[in-house]
N, CA, C and O atoms as CSV, one atom per row, in Angstrom:
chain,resi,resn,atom,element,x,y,z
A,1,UNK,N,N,227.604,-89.715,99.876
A,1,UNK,CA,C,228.105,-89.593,98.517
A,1,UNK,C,C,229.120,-90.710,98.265
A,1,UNK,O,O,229.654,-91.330,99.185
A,2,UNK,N,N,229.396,-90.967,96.756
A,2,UNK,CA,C,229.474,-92.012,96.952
A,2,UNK,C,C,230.887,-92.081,95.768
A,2,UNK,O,O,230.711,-91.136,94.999
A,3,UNK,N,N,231.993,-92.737,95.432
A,3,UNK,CA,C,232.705,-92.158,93.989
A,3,UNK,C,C,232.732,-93.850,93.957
A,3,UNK,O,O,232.721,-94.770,94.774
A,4,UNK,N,N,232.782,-93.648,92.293
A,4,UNK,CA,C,232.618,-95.801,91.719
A,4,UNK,C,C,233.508,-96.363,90.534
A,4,UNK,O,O,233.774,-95.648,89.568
A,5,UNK,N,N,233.759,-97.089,90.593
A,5,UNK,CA,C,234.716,-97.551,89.581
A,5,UNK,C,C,235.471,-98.664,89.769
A,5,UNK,O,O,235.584,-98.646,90.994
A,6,UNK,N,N,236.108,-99.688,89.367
A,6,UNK,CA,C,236.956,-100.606,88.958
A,6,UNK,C,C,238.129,-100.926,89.921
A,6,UNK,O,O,238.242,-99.979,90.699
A,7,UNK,N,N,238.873,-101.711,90.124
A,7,UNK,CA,C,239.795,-102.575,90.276
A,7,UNK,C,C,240.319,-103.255,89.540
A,7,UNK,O,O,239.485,-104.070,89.145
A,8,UNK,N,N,241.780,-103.514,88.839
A,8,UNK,CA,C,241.561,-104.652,88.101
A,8,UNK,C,C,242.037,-106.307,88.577
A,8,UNK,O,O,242.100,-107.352,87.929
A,9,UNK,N,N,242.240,-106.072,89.596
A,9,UNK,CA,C,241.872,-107.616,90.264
A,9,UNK,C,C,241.349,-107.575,91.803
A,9,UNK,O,O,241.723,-106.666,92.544
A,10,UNK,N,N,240.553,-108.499,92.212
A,10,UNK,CA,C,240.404,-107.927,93.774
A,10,UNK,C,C,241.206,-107.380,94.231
A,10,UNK,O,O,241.116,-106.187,94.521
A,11,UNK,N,N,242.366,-108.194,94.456
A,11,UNK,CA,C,243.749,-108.026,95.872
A,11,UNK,C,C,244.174,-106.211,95.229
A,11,UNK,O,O,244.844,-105.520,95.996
A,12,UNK,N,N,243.851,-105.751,94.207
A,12,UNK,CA,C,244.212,-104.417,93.452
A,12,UNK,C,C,243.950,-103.306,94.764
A,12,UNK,O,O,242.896,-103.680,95.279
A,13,UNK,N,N,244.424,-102.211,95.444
A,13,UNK,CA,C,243.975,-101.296,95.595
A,13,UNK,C,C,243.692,-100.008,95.115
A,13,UNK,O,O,242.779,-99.288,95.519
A,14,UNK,N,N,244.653,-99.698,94.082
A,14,UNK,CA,C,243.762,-98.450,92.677
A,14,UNK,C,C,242.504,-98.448,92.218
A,14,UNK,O,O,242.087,-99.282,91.415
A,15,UNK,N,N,241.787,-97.463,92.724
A,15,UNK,CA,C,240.475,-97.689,92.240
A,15,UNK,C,C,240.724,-96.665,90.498
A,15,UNK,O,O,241.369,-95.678,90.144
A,16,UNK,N,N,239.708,-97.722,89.813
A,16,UNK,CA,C,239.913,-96.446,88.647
A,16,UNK,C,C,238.429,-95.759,88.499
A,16,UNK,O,O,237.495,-96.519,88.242
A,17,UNK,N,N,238.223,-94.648,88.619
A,17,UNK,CA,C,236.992,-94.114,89.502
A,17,UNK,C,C,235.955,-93.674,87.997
A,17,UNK,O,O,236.743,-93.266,87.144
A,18,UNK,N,N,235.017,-93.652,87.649
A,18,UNK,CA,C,234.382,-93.285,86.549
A,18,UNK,C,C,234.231,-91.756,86.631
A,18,UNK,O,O,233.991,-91.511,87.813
A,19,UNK,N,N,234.264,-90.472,85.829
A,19,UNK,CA,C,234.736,-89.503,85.661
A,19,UNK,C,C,233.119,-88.612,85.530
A,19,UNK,O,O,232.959,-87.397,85.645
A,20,UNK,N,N,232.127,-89.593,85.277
A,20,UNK,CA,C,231.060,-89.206,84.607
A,20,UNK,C,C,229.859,-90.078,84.982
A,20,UNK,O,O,230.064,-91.250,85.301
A,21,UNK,N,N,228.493,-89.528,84.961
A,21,UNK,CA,C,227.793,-90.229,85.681
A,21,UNK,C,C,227.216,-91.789,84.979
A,21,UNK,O,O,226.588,-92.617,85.639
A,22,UNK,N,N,227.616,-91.969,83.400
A,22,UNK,CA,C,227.230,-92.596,82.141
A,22,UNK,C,C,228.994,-92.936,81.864
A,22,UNK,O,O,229.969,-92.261,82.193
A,23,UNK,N,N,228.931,-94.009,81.269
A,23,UNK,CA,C,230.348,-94.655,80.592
A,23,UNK,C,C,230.188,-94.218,79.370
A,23,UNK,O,O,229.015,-94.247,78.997
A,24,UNK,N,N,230.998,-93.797,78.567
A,24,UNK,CA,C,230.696,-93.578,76.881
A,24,UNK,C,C,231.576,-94.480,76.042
A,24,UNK,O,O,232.624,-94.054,75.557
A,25,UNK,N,N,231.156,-95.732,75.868
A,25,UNK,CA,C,231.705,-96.598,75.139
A,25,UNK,C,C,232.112,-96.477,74.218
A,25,UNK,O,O,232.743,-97.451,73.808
A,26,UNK,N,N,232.023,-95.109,73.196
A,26,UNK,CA,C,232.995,-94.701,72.112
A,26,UNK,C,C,233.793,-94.062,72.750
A,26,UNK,O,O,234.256,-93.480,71.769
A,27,UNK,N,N,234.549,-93.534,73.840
A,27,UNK,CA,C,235.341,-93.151,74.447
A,27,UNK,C,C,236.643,-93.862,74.876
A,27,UNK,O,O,236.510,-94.978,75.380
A,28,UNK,N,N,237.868,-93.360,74.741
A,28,UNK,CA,C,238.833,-93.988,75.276
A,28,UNK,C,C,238.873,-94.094,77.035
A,28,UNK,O,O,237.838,-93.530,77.391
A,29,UNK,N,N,239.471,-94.476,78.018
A,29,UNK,CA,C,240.119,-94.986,79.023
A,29,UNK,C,C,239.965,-92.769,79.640
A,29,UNK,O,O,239.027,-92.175,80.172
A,30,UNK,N,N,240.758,-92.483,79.388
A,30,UNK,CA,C,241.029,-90.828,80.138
A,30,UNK,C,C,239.644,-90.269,79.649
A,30,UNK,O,O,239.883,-89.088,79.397
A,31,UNK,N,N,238.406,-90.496,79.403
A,31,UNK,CA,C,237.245,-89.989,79.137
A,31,UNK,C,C,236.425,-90.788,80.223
A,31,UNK,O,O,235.831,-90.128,81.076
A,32,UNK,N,N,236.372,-91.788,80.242
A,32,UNK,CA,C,235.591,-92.102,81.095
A,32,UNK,C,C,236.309,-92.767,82.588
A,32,UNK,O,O,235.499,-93.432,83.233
A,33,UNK,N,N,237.077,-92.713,82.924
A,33,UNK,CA,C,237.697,-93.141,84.731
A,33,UNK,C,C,239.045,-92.566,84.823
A,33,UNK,O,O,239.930,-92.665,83.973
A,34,UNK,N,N,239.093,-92.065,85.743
A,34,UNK,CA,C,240.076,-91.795,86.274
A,34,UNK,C,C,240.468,-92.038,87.942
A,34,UNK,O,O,239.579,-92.252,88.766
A,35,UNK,N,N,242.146,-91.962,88.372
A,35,UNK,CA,C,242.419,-92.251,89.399
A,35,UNK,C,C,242.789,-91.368,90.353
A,35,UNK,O,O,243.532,-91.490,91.327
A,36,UNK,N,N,241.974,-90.192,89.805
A,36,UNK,CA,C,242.304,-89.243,91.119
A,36,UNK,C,C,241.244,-88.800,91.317
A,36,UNK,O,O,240.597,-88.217,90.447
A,37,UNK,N,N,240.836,-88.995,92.550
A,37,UNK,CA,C,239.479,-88.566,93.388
A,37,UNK,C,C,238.764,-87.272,93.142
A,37,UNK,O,O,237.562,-87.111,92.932
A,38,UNK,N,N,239.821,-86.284,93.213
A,38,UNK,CA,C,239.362,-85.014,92.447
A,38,UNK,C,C,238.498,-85.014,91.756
A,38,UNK,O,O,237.521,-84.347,92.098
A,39,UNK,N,N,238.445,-85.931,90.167
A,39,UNK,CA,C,238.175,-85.742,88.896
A,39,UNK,C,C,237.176,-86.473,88.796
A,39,UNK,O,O,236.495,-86.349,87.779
A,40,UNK,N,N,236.745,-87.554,89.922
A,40,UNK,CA,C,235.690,-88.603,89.765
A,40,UNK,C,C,234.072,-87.679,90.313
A,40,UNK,O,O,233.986,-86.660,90.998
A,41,UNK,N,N,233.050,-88.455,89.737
A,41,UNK,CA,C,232.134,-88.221,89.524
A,41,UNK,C,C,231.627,-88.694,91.165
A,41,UNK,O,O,232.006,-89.767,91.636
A,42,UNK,N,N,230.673,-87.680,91.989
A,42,UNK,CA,C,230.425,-88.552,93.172
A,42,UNK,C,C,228.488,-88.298,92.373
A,42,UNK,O,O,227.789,-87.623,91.616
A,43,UNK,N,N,228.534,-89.567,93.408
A,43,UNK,CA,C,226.893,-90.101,92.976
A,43,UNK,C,C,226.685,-89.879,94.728
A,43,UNK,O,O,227.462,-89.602,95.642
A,44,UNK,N,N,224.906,-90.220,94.620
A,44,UNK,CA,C,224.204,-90.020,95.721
A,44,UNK,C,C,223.861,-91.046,96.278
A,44,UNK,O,O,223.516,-91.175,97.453
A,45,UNK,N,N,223.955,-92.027,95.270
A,45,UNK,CA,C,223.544,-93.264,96.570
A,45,UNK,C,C,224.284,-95.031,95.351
A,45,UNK,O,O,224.484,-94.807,94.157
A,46,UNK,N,N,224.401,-95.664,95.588
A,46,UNK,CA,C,224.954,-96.634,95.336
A,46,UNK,C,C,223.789,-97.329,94.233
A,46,UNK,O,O,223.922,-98.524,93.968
A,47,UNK,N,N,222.905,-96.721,93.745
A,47,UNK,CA,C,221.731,-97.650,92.716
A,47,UNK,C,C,222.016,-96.823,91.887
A,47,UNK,O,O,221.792,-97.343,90.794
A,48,UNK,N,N,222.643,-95.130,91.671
A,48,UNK,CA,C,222.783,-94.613,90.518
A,48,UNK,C,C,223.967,-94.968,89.898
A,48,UNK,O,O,224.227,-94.253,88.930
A,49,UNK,N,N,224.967,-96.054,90.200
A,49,UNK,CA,C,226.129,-96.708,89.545
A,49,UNK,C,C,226.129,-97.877,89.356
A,49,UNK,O,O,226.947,-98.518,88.697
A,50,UNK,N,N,225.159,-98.277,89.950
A,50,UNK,CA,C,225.985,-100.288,89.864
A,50,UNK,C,C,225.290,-100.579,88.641
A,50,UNK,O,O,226.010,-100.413,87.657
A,51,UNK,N,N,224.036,-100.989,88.368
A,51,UNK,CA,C,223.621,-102.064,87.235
A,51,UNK,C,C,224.554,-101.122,85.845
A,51,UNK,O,O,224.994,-101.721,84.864
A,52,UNK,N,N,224.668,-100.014,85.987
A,52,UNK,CA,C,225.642,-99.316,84.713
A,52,UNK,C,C,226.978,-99.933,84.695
A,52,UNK,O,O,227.470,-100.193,83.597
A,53,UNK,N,N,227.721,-100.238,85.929
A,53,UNK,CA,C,229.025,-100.398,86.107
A,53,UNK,C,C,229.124,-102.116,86.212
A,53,UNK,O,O,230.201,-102.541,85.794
A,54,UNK,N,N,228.302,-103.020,86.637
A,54,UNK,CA,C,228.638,-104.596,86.254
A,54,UNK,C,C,228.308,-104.759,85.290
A,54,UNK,O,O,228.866,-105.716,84.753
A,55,UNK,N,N,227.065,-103.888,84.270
A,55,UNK,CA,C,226.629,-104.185,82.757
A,55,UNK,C,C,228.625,-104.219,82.207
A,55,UNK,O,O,229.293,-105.240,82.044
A,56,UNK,N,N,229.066,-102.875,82.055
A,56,UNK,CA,C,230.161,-102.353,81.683
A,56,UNK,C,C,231.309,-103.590,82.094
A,56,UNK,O,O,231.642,-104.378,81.210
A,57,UNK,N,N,231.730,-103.678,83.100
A,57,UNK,CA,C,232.301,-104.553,83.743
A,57,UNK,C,C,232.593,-106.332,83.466
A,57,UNK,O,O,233.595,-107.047,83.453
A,58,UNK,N,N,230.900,-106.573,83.235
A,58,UNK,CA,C,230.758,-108.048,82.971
A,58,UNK,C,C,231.285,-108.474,81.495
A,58,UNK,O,O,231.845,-109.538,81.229
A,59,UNK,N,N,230.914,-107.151,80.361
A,59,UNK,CA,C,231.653,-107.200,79.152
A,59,UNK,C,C,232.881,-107.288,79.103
A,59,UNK,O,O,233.383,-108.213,78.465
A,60,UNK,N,N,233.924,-106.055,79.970
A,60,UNK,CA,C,234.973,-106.160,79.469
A,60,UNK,C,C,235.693,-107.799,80.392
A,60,UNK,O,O,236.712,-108.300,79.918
A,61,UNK,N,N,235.121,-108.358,81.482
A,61,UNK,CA,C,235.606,-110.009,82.001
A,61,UNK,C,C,235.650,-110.772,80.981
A,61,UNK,O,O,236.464,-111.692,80.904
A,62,UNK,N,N,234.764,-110.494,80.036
A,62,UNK,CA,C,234.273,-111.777,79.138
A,62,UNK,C,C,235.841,-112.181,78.221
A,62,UNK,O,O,236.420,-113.262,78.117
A,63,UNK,N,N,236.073,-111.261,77.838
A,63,UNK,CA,C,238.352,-111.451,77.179
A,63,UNK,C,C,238.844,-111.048,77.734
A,63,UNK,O,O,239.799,-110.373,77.351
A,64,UNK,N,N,238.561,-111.171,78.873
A,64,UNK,CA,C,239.888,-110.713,79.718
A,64,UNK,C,C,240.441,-112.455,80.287
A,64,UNK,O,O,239.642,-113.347,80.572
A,65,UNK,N,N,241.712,-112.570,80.332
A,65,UNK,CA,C,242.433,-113.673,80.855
A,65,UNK,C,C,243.167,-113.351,82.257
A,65,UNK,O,O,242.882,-114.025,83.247
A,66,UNK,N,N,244.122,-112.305,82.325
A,66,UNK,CA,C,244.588,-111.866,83.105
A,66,UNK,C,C,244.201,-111.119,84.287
A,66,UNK,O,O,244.792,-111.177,85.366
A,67,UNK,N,N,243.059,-110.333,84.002
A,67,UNK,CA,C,242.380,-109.455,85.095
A,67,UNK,C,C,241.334,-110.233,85.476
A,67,UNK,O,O,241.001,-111.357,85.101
A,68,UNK,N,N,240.803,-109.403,86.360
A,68,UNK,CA,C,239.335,-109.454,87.233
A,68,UNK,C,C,238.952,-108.621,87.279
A,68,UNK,O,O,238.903,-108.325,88.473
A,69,UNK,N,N,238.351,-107.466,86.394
A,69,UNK,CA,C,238.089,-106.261,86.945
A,69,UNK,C,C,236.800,-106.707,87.920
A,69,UNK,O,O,235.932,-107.577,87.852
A,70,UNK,N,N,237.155,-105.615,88.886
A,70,UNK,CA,C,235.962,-105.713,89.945
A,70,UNK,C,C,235.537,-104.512,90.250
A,70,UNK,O,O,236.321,-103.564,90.281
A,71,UNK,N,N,233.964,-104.355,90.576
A,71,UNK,CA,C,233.361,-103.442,90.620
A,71,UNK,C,C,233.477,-102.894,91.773
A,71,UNK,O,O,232.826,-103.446,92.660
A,72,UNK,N,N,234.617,-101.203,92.324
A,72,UNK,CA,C,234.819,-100.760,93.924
A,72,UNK,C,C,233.726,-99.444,93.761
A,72,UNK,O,O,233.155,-98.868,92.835
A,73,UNK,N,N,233.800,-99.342,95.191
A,73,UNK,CA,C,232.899,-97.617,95.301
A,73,UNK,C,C,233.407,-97.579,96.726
A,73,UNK,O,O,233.284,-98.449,97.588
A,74,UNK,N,N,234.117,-96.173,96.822
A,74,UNK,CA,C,234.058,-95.631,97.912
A,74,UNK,C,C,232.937,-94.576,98.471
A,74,UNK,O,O,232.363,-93.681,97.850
A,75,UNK,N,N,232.809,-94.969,99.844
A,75,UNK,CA,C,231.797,-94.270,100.637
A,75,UNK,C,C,232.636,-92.996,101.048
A,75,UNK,O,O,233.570,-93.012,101.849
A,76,UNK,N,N,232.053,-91.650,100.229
A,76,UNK,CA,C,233.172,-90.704,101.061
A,76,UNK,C,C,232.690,-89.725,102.639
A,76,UNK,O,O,233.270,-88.782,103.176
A,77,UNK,N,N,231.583,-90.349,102.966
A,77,UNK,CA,C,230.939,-90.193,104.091
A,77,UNK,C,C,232.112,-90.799,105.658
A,77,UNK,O,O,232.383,-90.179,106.686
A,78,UNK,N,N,232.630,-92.462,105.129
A,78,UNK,CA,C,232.552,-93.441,106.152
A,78,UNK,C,C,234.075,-93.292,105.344
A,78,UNK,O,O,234.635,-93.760,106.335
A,79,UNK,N,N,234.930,-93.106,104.639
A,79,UNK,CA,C,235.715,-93.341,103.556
A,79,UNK,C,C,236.217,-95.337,103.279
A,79,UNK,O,O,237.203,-95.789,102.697
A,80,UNK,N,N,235.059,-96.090,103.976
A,80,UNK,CA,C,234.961,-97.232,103.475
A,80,UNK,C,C,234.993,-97.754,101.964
A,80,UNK,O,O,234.293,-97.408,101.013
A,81,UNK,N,N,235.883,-98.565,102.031
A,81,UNK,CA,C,236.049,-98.855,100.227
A,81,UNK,C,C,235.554,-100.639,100.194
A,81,UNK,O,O,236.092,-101.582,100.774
A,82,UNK,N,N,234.313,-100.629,99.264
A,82,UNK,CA,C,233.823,-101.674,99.045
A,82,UNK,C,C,233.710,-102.680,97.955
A,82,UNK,O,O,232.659,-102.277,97.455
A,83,UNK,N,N,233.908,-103.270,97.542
A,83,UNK,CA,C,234.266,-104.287,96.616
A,83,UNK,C,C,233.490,-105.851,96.230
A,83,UNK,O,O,233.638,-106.943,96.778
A,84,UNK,N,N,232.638,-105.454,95.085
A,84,UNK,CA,C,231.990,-106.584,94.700
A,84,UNK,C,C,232.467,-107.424,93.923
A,84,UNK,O,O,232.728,-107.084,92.769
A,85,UNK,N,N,232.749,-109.010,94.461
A,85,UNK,CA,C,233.288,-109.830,93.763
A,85,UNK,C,C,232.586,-110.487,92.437
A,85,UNK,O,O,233.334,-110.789,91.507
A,86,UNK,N,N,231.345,-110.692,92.328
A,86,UNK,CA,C,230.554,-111.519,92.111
A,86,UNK,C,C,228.869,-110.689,91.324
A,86,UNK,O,O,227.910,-110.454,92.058
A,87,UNK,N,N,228.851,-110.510,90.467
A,87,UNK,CA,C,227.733,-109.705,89.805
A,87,UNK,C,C,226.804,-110.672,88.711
A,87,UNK,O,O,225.862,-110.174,88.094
């Protein structure tokens, strides 16, 4: 199992975890991620989050100056936390 969500720069360790298995882009920030593990959405394998989460992701880079958001997922099997730079 798997929980997924954001960084907002690599070197970041807060993951901000998606709450839900779908982002709802009419939604504010506390609807769709949150940072407590509790509340995050766990998925089953790592293909039911990603092309949803760099689609999501690659938009909000595009004005961003200051950040990097980067796409994390923790493995809560291995509790390995993984981090894609590059999408």
């Amino acid at each position: 199992m798997f929980l997924a969500g954001y960084v907002f720069k690599p070197d970041h360790d807060e993951i901000h975890f998606m709450k839900n298995e779908k982002i709802d882009g009419r939604k504010k920030y506390g609807n769709n991620f949150t940072t407590d593990k509790s509340q995050a959405h766990q998925f089953k394998s790592v293909d039911q989050f990603k092309g949803l989460l760099e689609k999501f992701l690659a938009k909000a880079n595009v004005d961003e100056d200051h950040y990097n958001f980067t796409l994390t997922y923790l493995d809560l099997d291995s509790g390995k936390v993984t981090k894609i730079l590059r999408f």
